[in-house]
Amino acid sequence: MALTELTIIGRPCLAAYRPSPWALAHVTFYGDETASETMGGACGYGNLFSSGYGTDTAALSTTLFNNGFACGTCYQIKCVQSKWCYPTVKFTTVTATNLCPPNWAEDSNNGGWCNPPRVHFDMSKPAFMKIAQWKAGIVPVMYRRVPCVTKGGFRFKFQGNGYWLLVYVMNVGGGGDIAKMWVKGSKTGWISMSHNWGASYQAFATLRGQSLSFKITSYTTKETIICWNVAPANWNIGLTYSTDVNFH
């Protein structure tokens, strides 16, 4: 784990994420009890077990996915108005790790569950089975955005090459989402990173041989955190670097 110094821009006591009101949606599930089909996904988290998300995950319809800016957001979901609901279960909590794409070959009320403008969650089967019997297939739910409760700080997974740094940001607390990101080498100023897709940001720069720091702004709360010296000068592609700071 990298030892980092934290700088918070703004007033974090005002920036802390608060739950949203409850709203109506529907949920289905994909994959089987192993949740193997949920691994990977549009957010780019890869193996959801090793990246810390496990099986409590969901793919979001386009309306919720927000071009990938909703990756990492967290939701409480409770089954309602169905005989298949487990009446003793208040809710379960899932993290958005994938996109449920539209299926325009099917009617939006009969198979095209993720077609815009529907608000829909396609959950992993283990997550679905916490709130309803799997044979239901689809159930109405109430849902709300909630703060993401994480253990530890941000994790940065590096991909790319010597001239292109692609960073997947995982384990984001608070609102769970990211609006903007910058990287700073020990020999450079702050370099703005563009949103690639999902939870990944990229910089076209030569940063080899420099220790790297990152600045991250939350999409929801607009809070900005600077994580100094996240990766040492001998950082490498394919590795994940951890910090001890996070949103709340």
Tab-separated table of C-alpha atoms in Angstrom, residues 2-238:
chain	number	residue	atom	x	y	z
A	2	ALA	CA	1.333	3.417	-0.875
A	3	LEU	CA	1.669	5.919	1.938
A	4	THR	CA	-0.213	9.012	0.838
A	5	GLU	CA	-0.734	12.492	2.140
A	6	LEU	CA	-4.319	13.721	1.934
A	7	THR	CA	-5.416	17.147	0.787
A	8	ILE	CA	-9.132	17.940	0.740
A	9	ILE	CA	-10.327	20.896	-1.291
A	10	GLY	CA	-13.561	22.352	0.023
A	11	ARG	CA	-15.495	21.543	3.170
A	12	PRO	CA	-15.934	17.777	3.529
A	13	CYS	CA	-18.531	18.103	6.274
A	14	LEU	CA	-20.838	19.600	3.623
A	15	ALA	CA	-19.709	17.280	0.848
A	16	ALA	CA	-20.517	13.973	2.555
A	17	TYR	CA	-23.002	12.038	0.451
A	18	ARG	CA	-26.550	11.646	1.785
A	19	PRO	CA	-29.099	9.001	0.714
A	20	SER	CA	-31.574	9.958	-1.997
A	21	PRO	CA	-35.361	9.551	-1.670
A	22	TRP	CA	-36.855	6.135	-2.412
A	23	ALA	CA	-38.118	5.622	-5.972
A	24	LEU	CA	-39.788	2.834	-7.951
A	25	ALA	CA	-37.924	0.558	-10.385
A	26	HIS	CA	-37.720	-3.113	-11.407
A	27	VAL	CA	-34.984	-5.689	-11.083
A	28	THR	CA	-33.994	-8.839	-12.924
A	29	PHE	CA	-30.848	-10.946	-12.596
A	30	TYR	CA	-28.198	-12.363	-14.905
A	31	GLY	CA	-25.813	-15.264	-14.547
A	32	ASP	CA	-26.022	-18.069	-12.002
A	33	GLU	CA	-25.302	-18.524	-8.309
A	34	THR	CA	-21.537	-18.232	-8.874
A	35	ALA	CA	-21.922	-14.735	-10.360
A	36	SER	CA	-19.191	-15.647	-12.852
A	37	GLU	CA	-21.018	-13.825	-15.678
A	38	THR	CA	-20.872	-10.578	-13.722
A	39	MET	CA	-17.065	-10.533	-13.727
A	40	GLY	CA	-15.549	-7.839	-15.925
A	41	GLY	CA	-18.350	-5.573	-17.064
A	42	ALA	CA	-18.557	-2.142	-18.592
A	43	CYS	CA	-17.064	-0.362	-15.588
A	44	GLY	CA	-13.767	-2.196	-16.022
A	45	TYR	CA	-13.377	-3.534	-12.499
A	46	GLY	CA	-12.259	-6.934	-13.766
A	47	ASN	CA	-12.541	-9.740	-11.221
A	48	LEU	CA	-15.112	-8.397	-8.795
A	49	PHE	CA	-13.822	-10.577	-5.973
A	50	SER	CA	-10.222	-9.373	-6.142
A	51	SER	CA	-11.316	-5.762	-6.729
A	52	GLY	CA	-13.448	-5.864	-3.565
A	53	TYR	CA	-16.998	-5.772	-4.926
A	54	GLY	CA	-17.943	-9.440	-4.578
A	55	THR	CA	-21.394	-10.568	-5.701
A	56	ASP	CA	-23.457	-7.666	-4.339
A	57	THR	CA	-23.468	-5.937	-7.700
A	58	ALA	CA	-25.829	-4.790	-10.448
A	59	ALA	CA	-25.823	-3.668	-14.059
A	60	LEU	CA	-27.667	-0.376	-14.578
A	61	SER	CA	-30.003	0.556	-17.398
A	62	THR	CA	-28.776	3.341	-19.689
A	63	THR	CA	-30.920	5.870	-17.834
A	64	LEU	CA	-29.003	5.211	-14.616
A	65	PHE	CA	-25.587	4.372	-16.103
A	66	ASN	CA	-24.927	7.951	-17.197
A	67	ASN	CA	-22.240	7.063	-19.767
A	68	GLY	CA	-20.225	5.286	-17.091
A	69	PHE	CA	-20.188	8.111	-14.562
A	70	ALA	CA	-22.473	5.989	-12.341
A	71	CYS	CA	-19.877	3.222	-12.035
A	72	GLY	CA	-19.211	2.546	-8.374
A	73	THR	CA	-22.439	4.094	-7.098
A	74	CYS	CA	-24.312	2.213	-4.381
A	75	TYR	CA	-28.011	1.477	-3.975
A	76	GLN	CA	-30.323	0.010	-1.386
A	77	ILE	CA	-32.979	-2.125	-3.076
A	78	LYS	CA	-36.080	-3.628	-1.486
A	79	CYS	CA	-38.589	-5.915	-3.167
A	80	VAL	CA	-42.209	-4.665	-3.122
A	81	GLN	CA	-45.660	-5.555	-4.427
A	82	SER	CA	-44.791	-9.135	-5.419
A	83	LYS	CA	-45.603	-12.535	-3.973
A	84	TRP	CA	-41.978	-13.479	-4.641
A	85	CYS	CA	-40.543	-10.934	-2.204
A	86	TYR	CA	-38.972	-12.139	1.023
A	87	PRO	CA	-41.146	-10.243	3.534
A	88	THR	CA	-38.568	-10.354	6.334
A	89	VAL	CA	-35.813	-8.744	4.230
A	90	LYS	CA	-35.803	-4.943	4.454
A	91	PHE	CA	-33.329	-4.358	1.610
A	92	THR	CA	-30.002	-5.338	0.125
A	93	THR	CA	-27.188	-3.046	-0.984
A	94	VAL	CA	-25.463	-3.326	-4.365
A	95	THR	CA	-22.721	-1.509	-6.248
A	96	ALA	CA	-23.026	-0.559	-9.923
A	97	THR	CA	-20.362	-2.457	-11.878
A	98	ASN	CA	-21.882	-2.949	-15.327
A	99	LEU	CA	-24.246	-1.628	-18.006
A	100	CYS	CA	-27.508	-3.338	-18.881
A	101	PRO	CA	-27.804	-2.338	-22.557
A	102	PRO	CA	-31.077	-1.701	-24.374
A	103	ASN	CA	-32.708	-4.531	-26.268
A	104	TRP	CA	-34.788	-2.768	-28.882
A	105	ALA	CA	-35.899	-6.111	-30.357
A	106	GLU	CA	-38.097	-6.545	-27.289
A	107	ASP	CA	-40.917	-4.404	-25.954
A	108	SER	CA	-39.831	-2.273	-23.019
A	109	ASN	CA	-42.477	-3.933	-20.858
A	110	ASN	CA	-41.768	-7.465	-22.062
A	111	GLY	CA	-38.086	-8.327	-22.253
A	112	GLY	CA	-36.573	-4.945	-23.079
A	113	TRP	CA	-36.325	-4.140	-19.394
A	114	CYS	CA	-33.276	-1.895	-19.767
A	115	ASN	CA	-34.602	0.150	-22.688
A	116	PRO	CA	-34.608	3.919	-22.014
A	117	PRO	CA	-36.262	5.600	-20.252
A	118	ARG	CA	-36.774	2.650	-17.903
A	119	VAL	CA	-34.980	2.697	-14.557
A	120	HIS	CA	-33.820	-0.870	-14.139
A	121	PHE	CA	-31.295	-2.968	-12.225
A	122	ASP	CA	-30.011	-6.276	-13.598
A	123	MET	CA	-28.553	-7.787	-10.454
A	124	SER	CA	-26.207	-10.682	-9.935
A	125	LYS	CA	-28.225	-13.772	-9.075
A	126	PRO	CA	-26.814	-14.001	-5.509
A	127	ALA	CA	-27.847	-10.374	-4.883
A	128	PHE	CA	-31.321	-10.904	-6.379
A	129	MET	CA	-31.828	-13.986	-4.209
A	130	LYS	CA	-31.357	-11.868	-1.084
A	131	ILE	CA	-34.622	-10.005	-1.733
A	132	ALA	CA	-36.789	-12.370	-3.820
A	133	GLN	CA	-37.129	-15.930	-5.086
A	134	TRP	CA	-35.101	-16.319	-8.269
A	135	LYS	CA	-37.952	-17.984	-10.191
A	136	ALA	CA	-39.802	-14.663	-10.159
A	137	GLY	CA	-37.531	-13.460	-12.961
A	138	ILE	CA	-38.489	-9.822	-12.482
A	139	VAL	CA	-39.905	-7.964	-9.472
A	140	PRO	CA	-40.831	-4.350	-8.684
A	141	VAL	CA	-38.590	-2.662	-6.143
A	142	MET	CA	-38.025	0.551	-4.303
A	143	TYR	CA	-34.472	1.838	-4.523
A	144	ARG	CA	-32.353	4.736	-3.342
A	145	ARG	CA	-28.758	5.926	-3.766
A	146	VAL	CA	-26.786	5.559	-0.560
A	147	PRO	CA	-23.219	6.326	0.494
A	148	CYS	CA	-20.746	3.638	-0.469
A	149	VAL	CA	-19.179	2.222	2.676
A	150	THR	CA	-15.682	1.036	1.815
A	151	LYS	CA	-12.737	-0.456	3.643
A	152	GLY	CA	-9.569	1.527	3.054
A	153	GLY	CA	-8.912	4.114	0.386
A	154	PHE	CA	-8.998	4.490	-3.374
A	155	ARG	CA	-7.335	1.797	-5.463
A	156	PHE	CA	-5.755	2.659	-8.816
A	157	LYS	CA	-5.278	-0.103	-11.396
A	158	PHE	CA	-2.780	0.859	-14.112
A	159	GLN	CA	-3.048	-0.123	-17.769
A	160	GLY	CA	-1.648	1.392	-20.976
A	161	ASN	CA	1.957	1.834	-22.130
A	162	GLY	CA	4.892	4.231	-21.845
A	163	TYR	CA	3.015	7.045	-23.577
A	164	TRP	CA	-0.532	6.383	-22.434
A	165	LEU	CA	-1.628	5.839	-18.838
A	166	LEU	CA	-5.070	4.302	-18.328
A	167	VAL	CA	-6.221	4.186	-14.715
A	168	TYR	CA	-9.210	2.316	-13.300
A	169	VAL	CA	-10.321	3.809	-9.976
A	170	MET	CA	-11.890	1.352	-7.552
A	171	ASN	CA	-13.157	1.252	-3.972
A	172	VAL	CA	-14.534	4.800	-4.116
A	173	GLY	CA	-16.462	5.773	-0.992
A	174	GLY	CA	-19.154	8.407	-0.440
A	175	GLY	CA	-21.083	8.966	-3.665
A	176	GLY	CA	-18.951	6.234	-5.267
A	177	ASP	CA	-18.535	8.184	-8.494
A	178	ILE	CA	-15.892	10.343	-10.170
A	179	ALA	CA	-16.379	13.432	-12.343
A	180	LYS	CA	-12.802	14.533	-13.040
A	181	MET	CA	-9.317	13.259	-12.460
A	182	TRP	CA	-5.774	14.569	-12.805
A	183	VAL	CA	-2.338	12.951	-12.547
A	184	LYS	CA	0.907	14.609	-11.484
A	185	GLY	CA	4.348	13.174	-12.010
A	186	SER	CA	7.179	14.195	-9.702
A	187	LYS	CA	8.588	16.178	-12.658
A	188	THR	CA	5.332	17.574	-14.076
A	189	GLY	CA	2.453	19.808	-13.120
A	190	TRP	CA	-1.120	18.549	-12.904
A	191	ILE	CA	-2.233	16.816	-16.136
A	192	SER	CA	-5.974	16.577	-16.809
A	193	MET	CA	-7.108	13.005	-17.526
A	194	SER	CA	-9.993	12.373	-19.926
A	195	HIS	CA	-12.819	9.966	-19.183
A	196	ASN	CA	-12.241	6.808	-21.224
A	197	TRP	CA	-15.230	4.648	-20.275
A	198	GLY	CA	-16.725	3.246	-17.115
A	199	ALA	CA	-14.443	3.890	-14.168
A	200	SER	CA	-11.308	4.565	-16.248
A	201	TYR	CA	-9.431	7.778	-16.943
A	202	GLN	CA	-6.507	8.314	-19.302
A	203	ALA	CA	-3.554	10.631	-19.820
A	204	PHE	CA	-1.447	10.770	-22.963
A	205	ALA	CA	1.878	11.616	-21.354
A	206	THR	CA	5.311	10.140	-20.673
A	207	LEU	CA	5.352	9.522	-16.935
A	208	ARG	CA	7.811	6.635	-16.578
A	209	GLY	CA	10.381	7.022	-13.837
A	210	GLN	CA	8.246	9.487	-11.867
A	211	SER	CA	6.244	8.967	-8.701
A	212	LEU	CA	2.572	9.677	-9.387
A	213	SER	CA	-0.043	11.627	-7.459
A	214	PHE	CA	-3.739	11.902	-8.323
A	215	LYS	CA	-6.447	14.504	-7.840
A	216	ILE	CA	-10.052	13.275	-7.940
A	217	THR	CA	-13.359	15.157	-7.942
A	218	SER	CA	-16.580	13.425	-6.960
A	219	TYR	CA	-19.334	13.550	-9.600
A	220	THR	CA	-22.088	13.857	-7.004
A	221	THR	CA	-20.667	15.927	-4.145
A	222	LYS	CA	-18.040	17.899	-6.165
A	223	GLU	CA	-15.559	17.283	-3.335
A	224	THR	CA	-11.942	17.082	-4.519
A	225	ILE	CA	-9.241	14.993	-2.881
A	226	ILE	CA	-5.531	14.989	-3.702
A	227	CYS	CA	-3.684	11.739	-3.063
A	228	TRP	CA	0.048	12.425	-3.010
A	229	ASN	CA	2.661	9.833	-3.995
A	230	VAL	CA	0.235	7.031	-4.797
A	231	ALA	CA	2.687	5.106	-6.999
A	232	PRO	CA	6.483	5.069	-6.657
A	233	ALA	CA	8.840	6.047	-9.474
A	234	ASN	CA	9.215	2.393	-10.513
A	235	TRP	CA	5.458	1.904	-11.006
A	236	ASN	CA	4.367	-0.546	-13.666
A	237	ILE	CA	1.433	-1.414	-15.903
A	238	GLY	CA	-0.791	-4.211	-14.601
